PDB file of C-alpha atoms in Angstrom:
ATOM      1  CA  MET P 235       3.535 -78.722  28.560  1.00 51.00           C
ATOM      2  CA  SER P 236       2.088 -78.757  25.031  1.00 73.00           C
ATOM      3  CA  GLN P 237      -0.222 -81.649  25.994  1.00 81.00           C
ATOM      4  CA  ASP P 238      -1.636 -79.584  28.863  1.00 84.00           C
ATOM      5  CA  LEU P 239      -2.328 -76.735  26.445  1.00 82.00           C
ATOM      6  CA  ILE P 240      -3.892 -79.060  23.887  1.00 84.00           C
ATOM      7  CA  GLU P 241      -6.365 -80.294  26.502  1.00 85.00           C
ATOM      8  CA  GLN P 242      -7.351 -76.673  27.133  1.00 86.00           C
ATOM      9  CA  LEU P 243      -8.442 -76.320  23.496  1.00 85.00           C
ATOM     10  CA  GLN P 244     -11.715 -77.878  24.694  1.00 83.00           C
ATOM     11  CA  ASN P 245     -12.355 -75.005  27.108  1.00 79.00           C
ATOM     12  CA  HIS P 246     -15.859 -73.504  26.820  1.00 80.00           C
ATOM     13  CA  SER P 247     -14.467 -69.964  26.894  1.00 83.00           C
ATOM     14  CA  TYR P 248     -13.660 -68.478  23.486  1.00 82.00           C
ATOM     15  CA  GLU P 249     -11.121 -66.162  25.053  1.00 86.00           C
ATOM     16  CA  LYS P 250      -9.321 -69.039  26.784  1.00 89.00           C
ATOM     17  CA  ARG P 251      -9.201 -71.122  23.621  1.00 89.00           C
ATOM     18  CA  ILE P 252      -7.801 -68.194  21.642  1.00 89.00           C
ATOM     19  CA  GLU P 253      -5.182 -67.623  24.344  1.00 91.00           C
ATOM     20  CA  VAL P 254      -4.135 -71.288  24.192  1.00 91.00           C
ATOM     21  CA  ILE P 255      -4.018 -71.302  20.390  1.00 92.00           C
ATOM     22  CA  GLU P 256      -1.795 -68.232  20.365  1.00 93.00           C
ATOM     23  CA  GLU P 257       0.524 -69.772  22.939  1.00 92.00           C
ATOM     24  CA  LEU P 258       0.824 -72.970  20.888  1.00 92.00           C
ATOM     25  CA  ARG P 259       1.548 -70.889  17.794  1.00 93.00           C
ATOM     26  CA  GLU P 260       4.280 -68.935  19.554  1.00 93.00           C
ATOM     27  CA  LYS P 261       5.946 -72.115  20.802  1.00 92.00           C
ATOM     28  CA  GLY P 262       6.398 -73.184  17.179  1.00 91.00           C
ATOM     29  CA  ASN P 263       6.077 -76.920  17.822  1.00 92.00           C
ATOM     30  CA  HIS P 264       4.910 -78.541  14.575  1.00 94.00           C
ATOM     31  CA  SER P 265       3.555 -81.595  16.381  1.00 94.00           C
ATOM     32  CA  VAL P 266       0.536 -79.594  17.604  1.00 95.00           C
ATOM     33  CA  ILE P 267      -0.723 -79.022  14.041  1.00 96.00           C
ATOM     34  CA  PRO P 268      -3.237 -81.937  14.162  1.00 96.00           C
ATOM     35  CA  ALA P 269      -4.658 -80.656  17.462  1.00 94.00           C
ATOM     36  CA  LEU P 270      -5.012 -77.160  16.015  1.00 95.00           C
ATOM     37  CA  LEU P 271      -6.704 -78.581  12.911  1.00 95.00           C
ATOM     38  CA  HIS P 272      -9.186 -80.319  15.183  1.00 94.00           C
ATOM     39  CA  ALA P 273      -9.826 -77.012  16.946  1.00 91.00           C
ATOM     40  CA  ALA P 274     -10.385 -75.448  13.521  1.00 90.00           C
ATOM     41  CA  SER P 275     -13.111 -78.016  12.818  1.00 88.00           C
ATOM     42  CA  ASP P 276     -15.288 -76.926  15.762  1.00 75.00           C
ATOM     43  CA  GLN P 277     -18.878 -77.107  14.514  1.00 65.00           C
ATOM     44  CA  GLU P 278     -20.637 -75.498  17.460  1.00 59.00           C
ATOM     45  CA  GLU P 279     -21.459 -72.353  15.517  1.00 52.00           C
ATOM     46  CA  SER P 280     -20.628 -70.539  12.318  1.00 51.00           C
ATOM     47  CA  LEU P 281     -17.108 -69.325  11.703  1.00 50.00           C
ATOM     48  CA  TRP P 282     -18.484 -66.167  10.103  1.00 51.00           C
ATOM     49  CA  ARG P 283     -19.375 -63.142  12.181  1.00 49.00           C
ATOM     50  CA  GLY P 284     -22.944 -61.850  11.998  1.00 50.00           C
ATOM     51  CA  THR P 285     -23.624 -58.699   9.988  1.00 53.00           C
ATOM     52  CA  ASP P 286     -26.580 -56.414   9.307  1.00 53.00           C
ATOM     53  CA  LYS P 287     -26.467 -54.473   6.029  1.00 55.00           C
ATOM     54  CA  GLY P 288     -22.724 -55.027   5.868  1.00 57.00           C
ATOM     55  CA  GLU P 289     -22.034 -53.897   9.444  1.00 63.00           C
ATOM     56  CA  LEU P 290     -20.792 -56.272  12.157  1.00 50.00           C
ATOM     57  CA  LEU P 291     -23.462 -56.915  14.785  1.00 46.00           C
ATOM     58  CA  HIS P 292     -20.798 -57.207  17.493  1.00 50.00           C
ATOM     59  CA  PRO P 293     -17.728 -55.328  16.203  1.00 52.00           C
ATOM     60  CA  ASP P 294     -15.818 -55.638  19.476  1.00 54.00           C
ATOM     61  CA  ALA P 295     -16.264 -59.412  19.762  1.00 53.00           C
ATOM     62  CA  ALA P 296     -13.262 -61.629  19.117  1.00 57.00           C
ATOM     63  CA  GLU P 297     -13.017 -63.745  15.978  1.00 72.00           C
ATOM     64  CA  HIS P 298     -14.085 -67.371  16.416  1.00 81.00           C
ATOM     65  CA  PRO P 299     -11.258 -69.578  17.825  1.00 86.00           C
ATOM     66  CA  ARG P 300     -11.334 -71.516  14.558  1.00 88.00           C
ATOM     67  CA  TYR P 301     -10.008 -68.440  12.774  1.00 88.00           C
ATOM     68  CA  TYR P 302      -7.007 -68.314  15.114  1.00 91.00           C
ATOM     69  CA  ALA P 303      -6.491 -72.068  14.822  1.00 93.00           C
ATOM     70  CA  HIS P 304      -6.262 -71.856  11.031  1.00 93.00           C
ATOM     71  CA  LYS P 305      -3.912 -68.872  11.209  1.00 94.00           C
ATOM     72  CA  ALA P 306      -1.711 -70.770  13.669  1.00 96.00           C
ATOM     73  CA  VAL P 307      -1.505 -73.833  11.413  1.00 96.00           C
ATOM     74  CA  GLU P 308      -0.820 -71.622   8.412  1.00 96.00           C
ATOM     75  CA  GLU P 309       2.161 -70.105  10.240  1.00 96.00           C
ATOM     76  CA  LEU P 310       3.442 -73.412  11.634  1.00 96.00           C
ATOM     77  CA  SER P 311       3.262 -75.063   8.210  1.00 96.00           C
ATOM     78  CA  GLN P 312       5.523 -72.476   6.581  1.00 96.00           C
ATOM     79  CA  SER P 313       8.590 -74.600   7.314  1.00 95.00           C
ATOM     80  CA  ALA P 314       9.404 -77.826   5.477  1.00 95.00           C
ATOM     81  CA  GLU P 315       8.812 -79.804   8.671  1.00 96.00           C
ATOM     82  CA  GLY P 316       5.472 -78.111   9.307  1.00 96.00           C
ATOM     83  CA  PHE P 317       4.359 -78.761   5.748  1.00 97.00           C
ATOM     84  CA  ILE P 318       5.038 -82.483   6.143  1.00 97.00           C
ATOM     85  CA  VAL P 319       3.018 -82.601   9.377  1.00 97.00           C
ATOM     86  CA  LEU P 320       0.146 -80.823   7.612  1.00 97.00           C
ATOM     87  CA  ARG P 321       0.341 -83.176   4.638  1.00 97.00           C
ATOM     88  CA  ASP P 322       0.509 -86.224   6.923  1.00 97.00           C
ATOM     89  CA  SER P 323      -2.633 -84.982   8.668  1.00 97.00           C
ATOM     90  CA  LEU P 324      -4.514 -86.009   5.519  1.00 97.00           C
ATOM     91  CA  THR P 325      -4.208 -89.601   6.746  1.00 96.00           C
ATOM     92  CA  HIS P 326      -5.033 -88.927  10.399  1.00 97.00           C
ATOM     93  CA  ARG P 327      -7.591 -91.313  11.953  1.00 96.00           C
ATOM     94  CA  ASP P 328      -9.847 -88.321  12.773  1.00 96.00           C
ATOM     95  CA  SER P 329     -11.812 -87.306   9.676  1.00 95.00           C
ATOM     96  CA  LEU P 330     -12.297 -83.759  10.990  1.00 95.00           C
ATOM     97  CA  ILE P 331      -8.541 -83.299  11.071  1.00 96.00           C
ATOM     98  CA  ARG P 332      -8.224 -84.790   7.582  1.00 97.00           C
ATOM     99  CA  SER P 333     -10.830 -82.424   6.168  1.00 95.00           C
ATOM    100  CA  GLN P 334      -9.202 -79.326   7.669  1.00 96.00           C
ATOM    101  CA  ALA P 335      -5.790 -80.450   6.414  1.00 97.00           C
ATOM    102  CA  ALA P 336      -7.255 -80.865   2.928  1.00 96.00           C
ATOM    103  CA  TRP P 337      -8.654 -77.341   3.066  1.00 95.00           C
ATOM    104  CA  GLY P 338      -5.399 -75.887   4.367  1.00 96.00           C
ATOM    105  CA  LEU P 339      -3.248 -77.442   1.654  1.00 96.00           C
ATOM    106  CA  GLY P 340      -5.120 -75.443  -0.948  1.00 93.00           C
ATOM    107  CA  HIS P 341      -5.830 -72.227   0.929  1.00 93.00           C
ATOM    108  CA  TYR P 342      -2.876 -71.418   3.192  1.00 94.00           C
ATOM    109  CA  GLN P 343      -0.595 -68.734   1.774  1.00 90.00           C
ATOM    110  CA  ARG P 344       2.878 -70.202   1.329  1.00 90.00           C
ATOM    111  CA  GLU P 345       5.708 -70.475  -1.178  1.00 92.00           C
ATOM    112  CA  TYR P 346       5.963 -74.145  -2.160  1.00 93.00           C
ATOM    113  CA  SER P 347       8.993 -75.773  -3.698  1.00 94.00           C
ATOM    114  CA  GLU P 348       8.333 -77.814  -6.828  1.00 94.00           C
ATOM    115  CA  ASP P 349       8.627 -81.055  -4.854  1.00 95.00           C
ATOM    116  CA  GLU P 350       6.261 -79.783  -2.125  1.00 94.00           C
ATOM    117  CA  ASP P 351       3.746 -78.596  -4.683  1.00 93.00           C
ATOM    118  CA  ASN P 352       3.768 -81.945  -6.454  1.00 92.00           C
ATOM    119  CA  LEU P 353       3.414 -83.712  -3.119  1.00 94.00           C
ATOM    120  CA  ARG P 354       0.409 -81.677  -1.989  1.00 93.00           C
ATOM    121  CA  ARG P 355      -1.354 -82.183  -5.328  1.00 90.00           C
ATOM    122  CA  GLU P 356      -0.743 -85.922  -5.214  1.00 91.00           C
ATOM    123  CA  SER P 357      -1.903 -86.063  -1.597  1.00 94.00           C
ATOM    124  CA  LEU P 358      -5.086 -84.111  -2.356  1.00 93.00           C
ATOM    125  CA  ARG P 359      -5.790 -86.351  -5.335  1.00 89.00           C
ATOM    126  CA  ASN P 360      -5.427 -89.417  -3.107  1.00 92.00           C
ATOM    127  CA  SER P 361      -7.830 -87.848  -0.618  1.00 93.00           C
ATOM    128  CA  LEU P 362     -10.562 -87.921  -3.245  1.00 89.00           C
ATOM    129  CA  GLN P 363     -10.806 -91.614  -2.325  1.00 89.00           C
ATOM    130  CA  ASP P 364     -11.406 -90.854   1.369  1.00 92.00           C
ATOM    131  CA  PRO P 365     -14.542 -92.576   2.761  1.00 90.00           C
ATOM    132  CA  GLU P 366     -15.694 -89.371   4.491  1.00 91.00           C
ATOM    133  CA  ILE P 367     -17.641 -86.861   2.388  1.00 87.00           C
ATOM    134  CA  GLY P 368     -16.234 -83.856   4.246  1.00 89.00           C
ATOM    135  CA  VAL P 369     -12.650 -84.812   3.404  1.00 93.00           C
ATOM    136  CA  VAL P 370     -13.457 -85.346  -0.268  1.00 89.00           C
ATOM    137  CA  LEU P 371     -15.323 -82.037  -0.469  1.00 87.00           C
ATOM    138  CA  GLN P 372     -12.445 -80.053   1.048  1.00 91.00           C
ATOM    139  CA  SER P 373      -9.972 -81.849  -1.222  1.00 91.00           C
ATOM    140  CA  ILE P 374     -11.998 -80.842  -4.271  1.00 87.00           C
ATOM    141  CA  ARG P 375     -12.198 -77.261  -3.046  1.00 87.00           C
ATOM    142  CA  SER P 376      -8.434 -77.093  -2.618  1.00 91.00           C
ATOM    143  CA  LEU P 377      -7.771 -78.662  -6.014  1.00 88.00           C
ATOM    144  CA  THR P 378     -10.123 -76.065  -7.499  1.00 84.00           C
ATOM    145  CA  VAL P 379      -8.238 -73.233  -5.792  1.00 86.00           C
ATOM    146  CA  LEU P 380      -4.979 -74.573  -7.232  1.00 84.00           C
ATOM    147  CA  GLN P 381      -6.440 -73.909 -10.705  1.00 76.00           C
ATOM    148  CA  GLU P 382      -4.668 -76.826 -12.304  1.00 65.00           C
ATOM    149  CA  ILE P 383      -6.688 -79.978 -12.800  1.00 69.00           C
ATOM    150  CA  ASP P 384      -4.560 -82.560 -14.583  1.00 73.00           C
ATOM    151  CA  SER P 385      -5.800 -85.705 -16.319  1.00 72.00           C
ATOM    152  CA  ALA P 386      -5.237 -87.921 -13.261  1.00 75.00           C
ATOM    153  CA  ILE P 387      -7.226 -85.591 -11.011  1.00 76.00           C
ATOM    154  CA  MET P 388      -9.965 -85.312 -13.612  1.00 75.00           C
ATOM    155  CA  ALA P 389     -10.250 -89.100 -13.735  1.00 75.00           C
ATOM    156  CA  SER P 390     -10.829 -89.153  -9.976  1.00 77.00           C
ATOM    157  CA  LEU P 391     -13.386 -86.360 -10.235  1.00 77.00           C
ATOM    158  CA  PHE P 392     -15.311 -88.227 -12.905  1.00 75.00           C
ATOM    159  CA  GLU P 393     -15.585 -91.210 -10.595  1.00 76.00           C
ATOM    160  CA  LEU P 394     -17.463 -88.973  -8.145  1.00 75.00           C
ATOM    161  CA  LEU P 395     -20.164 -88.172 -10.666  1.00 71.00           C
ATOM    162  CA  ASN P 396     -21.690 -91.611 -10.223  1.00 68.00           C
ATOM    163  CA  GLY P 397     -23.108 -92.437  -6.836  1.00 62.00           C
ATOM    164  CA  ALA P 398     -21.702 -89.466  -4.908  1.00 63.00           C
ATOM    165  CA  SER P 399     -23.891 -87.034  -2.979  1.00 75.00           C
ATOM    166  CA  ALA P 400     -25.321 -84.048  -4.848  1.00 75.00           C
ATOM    167  CA  THR P 401     -22.920 -81.741  -2.991  1.00 77.00           C
ATOM    168  CA  LEU P 402     -19.889 -83.745  -4.106  1.00 78.00           C
ATOM    169  CA  GLN P 403     -21.180 -84.055  -7.644  1.00 75.00           C
ATOM    170  CA  TRP P 404     -21.601 -80.284  -7.873  1.00 73.00           C
ATOM    171  CA  ALA P 405     -18.122 -79.618  -6.464  1.00 78.00           C
ATOM    172  CA  ALA P 406     -16.616 -82.171  -8.855  1.00 76.00           C
ATOM    173  CA  LEU P 407     -18.359 -80.550 -11.823  1.00 74.00           C
ATOM    174  CA  GLN P 408     -17.050 -77.130 -10.828  1.00 72.00           C
ATOM    175  CA  ALA P 409     -13.514 -78.494 -10.636  1.00 74.00           C
ATOM    176  CA  LEU P 410     -13.894 -80.328 -13.931  1.00 71.00           C
ATOM    177  CA  GLY P 411     -14.863 -77.042 -15.526  1.00 66.00           C
ATOM    178  CA  LEU P 412     -11.338 -75.757 -14.845  1.00 54.00           C
ATOM    179  CA  GLY P 413      -9.822 -78.565 -16.876  1.00 48.00           C
ATOM    180  CA  ILE P 414     -12.400 -78.549 -19.630  1.00 45.00           C
ATOM    181  CA  LYS P 415      -9.742 -78.092 -22.335  1.00 47.00           C
ATOM    182  CA  GLU P 416      -8.091 -81.339 -21.281  1.00 51.00           C
ATOM    183  CA  LEU P 417     -11.238 -83.441 -21.626  1.00 51.00           C
ATOM    184  CA  SER P 418     -11.202 -86.385 -23.968  1.00 54.00           C
ATOM    185  CA  GLU P 419     -14.058 -86.818 -26.428  1.00 51.00           C
ATOM    186  CA  GLU P 420     -15.497 -89.545 -24.222  1.00 55.00           C
ATOM    187  CA  ASP P 421     -15.405 -87.353 -21.120  1.00 54.00           C
ATOM    188  CA  SER P 422     -16.898 -84.422 -23.028  1.00 52.00           C
ATOM    189  CA  LEU P 423     -19.808 -86.621 -24.048  1.00 50.00           C
ATOM    190  CA  ALA P 424     -20.226 -87.696 -20.423  1.00 54.00           C
ATOM    191  CA  LEU P 425     -20.607 -84.070 -19.359  1.00 51.00           C
ATOM    192  CA  VAL P 426     -23.084 -83.438 -22.165  1.00 46.00           C
ATOM    193  CA  SER P 427     -25.163 -86.369 -20.901  1.00 59.00           C
ATOM    194  CA  ILE P 428     -25.276 -84.746 -17.464  1.00 51.00           C
ATOM    195  CA  MET P 429     -26.480 -81.494 -18.998  1.00 50.00           C
ATOM    196  CA  LEU P 430     -29.278 -83.399 -20.763  1.00 44.00           C
ATOM    197  CA  ASP P 431     -30.246 -85.565 -17.785  1.00 57.00           C
ATOM    198  CA  GLU P 432     -33.601 -84.247 -16.549  1.00 53.00           C
ATOM    199  CA  GLU P 433     -33.137 -86.072 -13.238  1.00 59.00           C
ATOM    200  CA  LYS P 434     -30.196 -83.812 -12.397  1.00 53.00           C
ATOM    201  CA  THR P 435     -30.789 -80.469 -10.711  1.00 50.00           C
ATOM    202  CA  THR P 436     -30.948 -77.328 -12.842  1.00 50.00           C
ATOM    203  CA  GLY P 437     -27.716 -76.099 -11.251  1.00 46.00           C
ATOM    204  CA  MET P 438     -25.814 -79.237 -12.155  1.00 46.00           C
ATOM    205  CA  ARG P 439     -27.144 -79.280 -15.712  1.00 44.00           C
ATOM    206  CA  SER P 440     -26.030 -75.680 -16.282  1.00 46.00           C
ATOM    207  CA  PHE P 441     -22.643 -75.794 -14.549  1.00 46.00           C
TER     208      PHE P 441
END
């Protein structure tokens, strides 16, 4: 039955997709988390609702299905079993699922045990080595939200400063800023060199 519902997540109707997502959420089957993460990665249009001077352009329109997909995964991952499925999604063959899992591990509201918290941090740190830029970017964003960049994570972030895209370099610099007190003298000098590098963008040099 769940497989039939999962196939309907590709329906062109927003209302139908939202209905399916809500049904999957209510069933409480943790195995559908990867499918919901994929639904949350839908790139067909912006997740954000249009506004004009702070007012919604279409106030009666439903939220994008991606919003409901993320809320469903957030609820399903509250249990220990759901958390493991979410964490394991970081190694899924589909990079879109990996990127959404990386985002969720830092943004979903949940009380984590010490072991779970250590596991998600380690998993996010490992995801900094992912070959897909989107996964690395979401991993950095989640590590930044966690507000605790340890020396091992900082070492991985520094590796991104050489050869990574400008977007990743900027995200890495922002995250490194959180752990600035933990920088070694060598790393501090490396950041100073970035600030003085005229080939870097103004934003990066003034992070």
